[in-house]
XYZ file of C-alpha atoms in Angstrom:
471
model
C -7.671 -9.154 -10.938
C -10.203 -8.259 -8.290
C -8.639 -5.426 -6.722
C -5.759 -2.939 -7.670
C -3.720 -1.612 -4.595
C -2.617 1.724 -5.864
C -0.372 4.373 -4.076
C -1.156 7.305 -6.423
C 1.543 9.468 -8.473
C 3.420 12.336 -6.489
C 2.109 15.590 -6.285
C 5.729 16.946 -6.127
C 9.343 16.354 -7.103
C 9.792 14.860 -3.446
C 6.869 12.351 -3.176
C 4.121 12.172 -0.726
C 3.542 10.107 2.366
C -0.008 9.042 2.549
C 0.217 6.040 4.708
C -0.754 6.024 8.536
C -2.459 9.397 8.332
C 0.304 11.420 7.157
C -0.710 14.609 5.531
C 2.243 16.382 3.692
C 5.171 16.254 1.061
C 8.796 15.131 2.350
C 10.912 17.460 3.143
C 14.147 15.501 1.833
C 14.967 12.700 -0.743
C 12.950 10.095 1.042
C 10.853 7.318 0.112
C 9.061 4.893 2.057
C 7.175 1.592 0.924
C 3.353 2.264 1.113
C 2.749 -0.046 4.370
C -0.683 0.479 4.379
C -1.159 -1.188 1.087
C 1.398 -3.663 2.119
C -0.614 -4.941 4.928
C -3.884 -5.089 2.981
C -1.828 -7.109 0.366
C -0.538 -9.624 2.990
C -4.342 -9.794 4.544
C -5.792 -10.283 0.865
C -3.247 -12.933 0.108
C -3.743 -14.994 3.501
C -7.692 -14.556 2.685
C -7.091 -16.039 -0.814
C -8.223 -12.675 -2.558
C -6.947 -11.616 -5.902
C -4.934 -8.209 -6.156
C -2.229 -6.472 -7.799
C 0.065 -3.574 -6.194
C 1.277 -0.391 -7.957
C 3.532 2.153 -6.173
C 2.993 4.891 -8.484
C 4.276 7.349 -6.108
C 7.808 5.890 -5.400
C 8.098 5.066 -9.338
C 7.299 8.638 -9.962
C 4.749 7.555 -12.611
C 2.355 9.986 -14.280
C -1.304 9.566 -14.338
C -1.288 8.335 -18.233
C 1.028 5.617 -17.146
C -1.253 4.566 -14.375
C -4.121 4.721 -16.599
C -2.555 2.423 -18.993
C -1.647 -0.282 -16.563
C -5.155 -0.043 -15.446
C -6.651 -0.653 -19.194
C -4.349 -3.563 -19.300
C -6.368 -5.796 -16.766
C -9.000 -3.514 -15.300
C -10.157 -4.161 -11.697
C -13.415 -4.501 -10.026
C -11.864 -1.930 -7.556
C -8.906 0.412 -6.985
C -8.149 0.995 -3.114
C -5.966 3.930 -2.638
C -4.484 5.921 0.441
C -4.996 9.703 0.135
C -4.139 12.608 2.616
C -5.454 16.105 2.872
C -2.478 17.671 0.810
C -2.651 15.088 -2.095
C -6.439 14.815 -2.093
C -7.302 17.221 -5.140
C -4.615 15.263 -7.325
C -5.478 11.785 -5.846
C -9.357 12.617 -6.723
C -8.612 13.898 -10.032
C -7.234 10.701 -10.802
C -10.005 8.895 -9.392
C -12.411 10.908 -11.914
C -10.194 9.926 -14.857
C -10.352 6.254 -13.736
C -14.029 6.324 -13.438
C -14.422 8.036 -16.637
C -12.318 5.465 -18.602
C -13.640 2.376 -16.600
C -17.070 3.317 -15.155
C -17.578 -0.294 -13.688
C -14.386 0.095 -11.382
C -15.035 1.142 -8.052
C -12.648 4.066 -6.787
C -11.959 3.469 -3.008
C -10.140 5.714 -0.560
C -8.900 5.734 2.941
C -6.682 7.868 5.123
C -7.129 10.208 8.068
C -8.920 12.835 6.017
C -11.592 10.671 4.429
C -11.872 8.942 7.741
C -12.761 12.301 9.583
C -15.036 13.503 7.009
C -16.301 10.672 4.548
C -19.654 12.227 3.475
C -18.022 15.513 2.719
C -15.315 14.053 0.796
C -17.812 12.242 -1.157
C -19.525 15.196 -1.919
C -16.744 17.159 -3.068
C -15.183 14.629 -5.365
C -17.813 12.838 -7.732
C -15.198 10.502 -9.006
C -14.663 8.782 -5.598
C -17.305 5.887 -5.008
C -16.297 4.682 -1.615
C -14.664 6.174 1.819
C -13.401 3.682 4.131
C -14.201 4.666 7.821
C -13.134 1.234 9.100
C -9.809 -0.940 8.920
C -8.653 -0.761 5.312
C -7.623 -4.583 5.470
C -11.182 -5.605 6.853
C -13.044 -3.665 4.189
C -10.844 -4.812 1.150
C -11.364 -8.283 1.960
C -15.380 -7.597 2.346
C -15.727 -5.943 -0.769
C -14.374 -9.066 -2.448
C -16.484 -11.342 -0.431
C -19.440 -9.263 -1.017
C -18.847 -9.377 -4.895
C -18.574 -5.258 -4.629
C -21.802 -4.772 -3.557
C -21.472 -1.688 -1.149
C -24.779 -2.003 0.580
C -23.393 -5.220 2.306
C -19.954 -3.859 3.175
C -19.497 -2.590 6.781
C -17.124 0.492 7.827
C -17.769 2.405 4.554
C -19.582 5.512 3.335
C -20.556 5.427 -0.379
C -22.286 6.756 -3.603
C -25.478 5.233 -4.620
C -26.534 7.276 -7.653
C -27.005 10.925 -6.316
C -27.369 9.738 -2.724
C -24.393 9.114 -0.182
C -24.889 6.529 2.479
C -22.969 5.415 5.369
C -23.040 1.468 6.531
C -22.701 0.516 10.211
C -19.108 -0.080 11.510
C -17.495 -3.592 10.948
C -16.964 -5.583 14.271
C -13.985 -4.233 16.105
C -10.847 -5.826 15.683
C -8.463 -5.458 18.744
C -5.980 -8.356 17.830
C -4.231 -6.723 14.802
C -2.241 -10.057 14.647
C -5.578 -11.391 12.522
C -4.537 -9.071 9.604
C -1.336 -11.168 9.165
C 2.129 -9.731 8.097
C 2.863 -7.144 5.491
C 3.622 -8.074 1.918
C 7.221 -6.640 1.881
C 8.033 -9.317 -0.946
C 6.146 -7.415 -3.320
C 7.901 -4.090 -3.688
C 11.272 -3.191 -5.262
C 13.710 -2.411 -2.311
C 15.949 -0.207 -4.590
C 13.095 2.326 -4.801
C 12.985 3.097 -1.075
C 15.412 4.881 1.132
C 15.901 7.376 4.119
C 18.303 10.025 5.433
C 18.359 8.357 8.689
C 18.919 4.966 7.680
C 22.172 3.174 8.281
C 21.973 0.553 5.806
C 19.934 -0.494 2.572
C 17.561 -1.669 1.725
C 15.067 -0.597 4.125
C 11.357 -0.654 4.821
C 8.893 0.202 7.430
C 6.330 -1.290 9.773
C 4.472 -0.769 13.093
C 3.575 -2.552 15.783
C 0.329 -0.550 16.977
C -2.399 1.913 15.502
C -3.127 5.122 17.100
C -1.790 7.079 20.216
C -2.557 7.458 23.797
C -1.906 11.003 23.880
C -4.222 13.787 22.762
C -2.378 16.435 20.894
C -5.035 18.934 19.509
C -2.949 19.079 16.231
C -2.578 15.412 15.848
C -4.876 13.526 13.330
C -3.823 10.221 15.249
C -6.881 10.710 17.401
C -9.271 9.873 14.256
C -7.973 6.234 14.631
C -9.357 5.614 17.918
C -8.162 3.931 21.018
C -4.476 2.476 20.730
C -4.580 -1.049 19.409
C -1.358 -3.322 19.220
C -0.029 -6.446 17.768
C 1.544 -8.855 19.981
C 5.280 -8.858 20.438
C 5.901 -12.256 18.800
C 3.826 -11.237 15.664
C 5.661 -8.124 15.149
C 9.136 -10.125 15.421
C 7.452 -12.661 13.196
C 7.329 -10.015 10.602
C 10.780 -8.686 11.232
C 12.097 -12.282 10.444
C 10.191 -12.064 7.242
C 11.525 -8.899 6.532
C 15.005 -10.105 6.940
C 14.484 -13.085 4.963
C 13.297 -10.661 2.068
C 16.941 -9.137 2.103
C 16.186 -5.976 3.842
C 18.573 -4.672 6.501
C 16.845 -1.721 7.765
C 13.534 -1.040 9.413
C 12.018 2.053 10.507
C 9.108 1.423 13.023
C 6.427 4.428 12.144
C 4.308 3.843 15.241
C 3.346 7.174 16.661
C 5.478 6.016 19.947
C 7.128 2.564 19.971
C 7.509 2.960 23.627
C 4.097 4.316 24.508
C 3.379 1.261 26.742
C 6.699 0.416 28.301
C 5.155 -3.141 29.145
C 4.706 -3.888 25.500
C 8.009 -2.076 24.535
C 9.853 -4.217 26.944
C 7.984 -7.462 25.412
C 8.790 -6.703 22.053
C 12.331 -5.570 22.708
C 13.136 -9.084 24.571
C 11.613 -10.864 21.768
C 13.671 -9.073 18.956
C 16.767 -9.508 20.950
C 16.234 -13.444 21.277
C 15.450 -13.418 17.563
C 19.200 -12.358 16.417
C 17.942 -10.690 13.284
C 20.646 -9.088 11.353
C 18.439 -5.681 11.077
C 19.087 -1.968 12.156
C 16.340 0.214 12.845
C 15.033 3.383 14.346
C 11.683 4.781 15.754
C 9.405 7.421 17.129
C 8.931 7.916 20.655
C 8.121 10.549 23.655
C 10.624 11.832 25.751
C 8.610 10.753 28.897
C 8.201 7.439 27.717
C 11.989 6.506 27.416
C 14.467 5.507 30.191
C 17.810 4.129 30.615
C 16.820 0.505 30.568
C 14.665 1.099 27.262
C 17.622 2.768 25.771
C 19.879 -0.183 26.529
C 17.470 -2.650 25.296
C 16.739 -0.680 21.990
C 20.605 -0.025 21.349
C 21.469 -3.842 22.090
C 18.613 -4.816 19.311
C 19.717 -2.501 16.519
C 18.412 0.571 17.200
C 20.660 3.717 15.796
C 18.284 6.613 15.908
C 15.202 8.095 17.935
C 12.671 10.695 16.779
C 11.256 12.727 19.430
C 8.380 15.022 19.180
C 9.240 18.443 20.863
C 6.581 20.582 18.705
C 7.389 23.806 20.522
C 9.994 25.286 23.300
C 7.228 27.796 24.669
C 5.341 26.978 27.465
C 2.149 28.553 26.335
C 2.022 26.819 23.151
C 2.980 23.425 24.710
C -0.073 23.846 27.212
C -2.522 24.847 24.553
C -1.722 22.025 22.197
C -1.751 19.573 24.977
C 1.614 17.950 24.460
C 2.929 17.757 27.912
C 6.383 17.786 27.143
C 9.238 18.714 29.666
C 12.049 20.535 27.823
C 14.803 19.738 30.735
C 13.755 16.077 30.257
C 14.344 16.361 26.181
C 17.800 17.748 26.934
C 18.706 15.165 29.333
C 17.248 12.493 26.935
C 19.518 13.697 24.084
C 22.496 13.212 26.428
C 21.533 9.742 27.411
C 20.759 8.831 23.503
C 24.263 10.199 22.721
C 25.768 8.320 25.502
C 24.634 4.963 23.521
C 26.210 6.430 20.398
C 22.613 6.604 19.000
C 21.190 9.522 16.985
C 18.627 12.099 17.618
C 15.869 13.692 15.659
C 13.885 16.169 17.125
C 10.542 17.286 15.566
C 9.167 21.108 15.717
C 6.291 22.735 14.317
C 5.481 26.593 13.986
C 2.100 27.967 13.797
C 0.489 26.036 16.606
C -2.173 27.777 18.658
C -0.433 30.684 20.934
C 2.333 31.016 18.440
C 4.099 34.242 18.534
C 7.403 35.632 16.826
C 8.856 35.285 20.526
C 7.603 31.670 20.773
C 9.136 30.605 17.589
C 12.486 32.285 18.386
C 12.515 30.554 21.443
C 11.845 27.155 19.631
C 14.700 27.974 17.449
C 16.977 28.681 20.178
C 16.240 25.517 21.855
C 16.804 23.385 18.592
C 20.106 25.274 17.929
C 21.363 24.467 21.715
C 19.857 21.011 21.905
C 22.780 19.077 20.237
C 20.360 17.189 18.032
C 21.876 15.346 15.150
C 18.561 16.379 13.017
C 15.594 18.414 13.238
C 12.650 19.213 11.238
C 10.885 22.415 11.449
C 7.484 21.857 9.779
C 4.517 23.987 9.464
C 1.634 23.191 11.712
C -1.058 21.962 9.453
C -4.955 21.809 10.487
C -6.634 18.877 8.940
C -10.094 17.719 9.548
C -10.990 15.581 12.631
C -8.611 17.830 14.874
C -9.293 20.251 17.417
C -6.607 22.555 15.900
C -8.699 22.861 12.531
C -11.824 23.010 14.378
C -10.414 26.325 16.451
C -9.164 27.911 13.347
C -12.299 27.250 11.501
C -14.724 28.544 14.308
C -12.204 31.732 14.679
C -12.549 32.307 10.891
C -8.607 32.235 10.807
C -8.503 29.693 7.961
C -7.698 31.401 4.461
C -8.817 28.560 2.346
C -10.307 25.196 1.932
C -8.092 24.151 -0.958
C -6.533 20.932 0.585
C -3.364 21.047 -1.804
C -2.375 24.081 0.271
C -2.582 22.058 3.556
C 0.957 21.097 3.366
C 3.448 21.573 6.223
C 6.410 22.637 3.699
C 4.105 25.592 2.381
C 2.772 28.624 3.612
C 0.098 27.818 6.303
C -3.401 28.284 5.298
C -4.030 30.362 8.483
C -2.776 33.635 10.160
C -3.051 34.728 13.536
C -3.766 38.174 14.826
C -0.246 39.836 14.825
C 1.453 37.091 13.098
C 0.649 36.253 9.272
C 1.073 32.993 7.549
C 3.797 34.712 5.574
C 5.901 35.379 8.660
C 5.458 31.891 10.096
C 6.667 30.163 6.789
C 9.663 32.607 6.654
C 10.570 31.893 9.992
C 10.422 28.222 9.200
C 12.642 28.662 6.289
C 15.195 30.673 8.298
C 15.046 27.882 10.894
C 16.448 25.244 8.477
C 19.270 27.381 7.428
C 20.231 28.640 10.707
C 20.283 25.159 11.965
C 21.933 22.977 8.953
C 24.261 25.242 7.514
C 26.429 25.975 10.512
C 29.909 25.318 10.004
C 30.368 23.178 12.915
C 27.196 21.259 12.557
C 28.489 20.487 8.801
C 31.837 19.338 10.459
C 30.444 17.213 13.098
C 28.294 15.572 10.557
C 30.986 14.457 8.197
C 33.096 13.502 11.284
C 30.149 10.949 12.274
C 29.880 9.122 8.529
C 30.192 5.298 9.033
C 30.009 4.454 5.440
C 30.095 5.592 2.053
C 26.237 5.021 1.755
C 26.072 7.640 4.735
C 28.288 9.887 2.981
C 26.212 9.729 -0.226
C 22.825 9.729 1.457
C 23.772 12.991 3.617
C 25.165 14.855 0.418
C 21.969 14.214 -1.511
C 20.007 15.556 1.260
C 22.391 18.310 1.708
C 21.872 19.526 -1.901
C 17.957 18.872 -1.196
C 18.182 21.394 1.758
C 20.129 23.716 -0.661
C 17.633 23.708 -3.422
C 14.510 24.133 -0.966
C 15.978 26.496 1.689
C 18.290 28.502 -0.025
C 17.452 28.707 -3.732
C 13.797 27.989 -3.237
C 13.677 25.572 -6.291
C 11.281 22.746 -4.650
């Protein structure tokens, strides 16, 4: 085996979301396939490079089991995603790998690594390579160059006591060249999502990056938006259906950010007549009645919308550009098509006050959304949000494990403490999800025993985390 593609063990009972620049732990009983690794696997298979895939995150494997698996067939390189939150634990495993298998290269990718590659290599001696280009390209080139790091573009690497950065690899504008993710290599029983209507489910995407420049979002470290062709994405969906999957979550920052591309994709999907249901993320200002009709006709049942805050000053400062009246109207339009709405909110963004947090909660309670999340705004390297907090000396720590949107924030503002922000977020979850009327509506809306089971499991998880504080 040349390369082991590894999703590292989880850092908590709920598991981690490392792919596509994610930073935190799951807030509910969720397990997504490691799509970044599946994309690498599909490309390596297309290029004839030997590899194995291990999802220690979904399998809940301890580090000892991972090390034993490596010992059975030591690879020349281990390529793994990491995130700001999971970085210390992921790098502790990398250090153990290097101690046990000195000739095996440890190779990490992710938004954090991409933003500060030299710093990451300096902080963690067990890491050999930090990928700053496309992980698909770099994984192939590692094998092609016989793991001679000086010849691999798009990386920073360790050479003795020196840290070096290579030139970028040639830009890849056409994402179709990376082929189709290897969905056939995962165990479908491992994965699920509270919003999924059916199982088994998997995830994929049609584009990388985001045209928006919200100050808190790490998508900007991925550069300008690049897209797959609509036909290529539908080709992957056909493969997904042939593998037996029934549900897909599109993890694009905004599936409909380009209306032209979205119309092309939805038209191709409608022509394909695939037995798939799906949900996706979008922005309120990138949806209209025609797009909603097309999405509904092709199997979409839920849409996630980023609102972040209901306070005008907070929205202005982070560059979100959201119109709350538009959000309210969109919720009604989605519901008219019997689709569901998930609204994303964050507490702790620049300009936050006790009053602004209350405004956000009041908006959420009145929104008629089917689901909401109340995350803690988490500053990560590579974002203006992180830079502002660091420059103003409002950050409490550089312990990356604490940079988790389910834990107290690593910063305080004058007049608003970390603990106040966290306590309000906890209370917001209780206020939204434990309303008797909301619970009755959820029960009345169930369409299958699978939905009943999924909602019960996640309701228990909410009780554990936000009432009893067990998580």
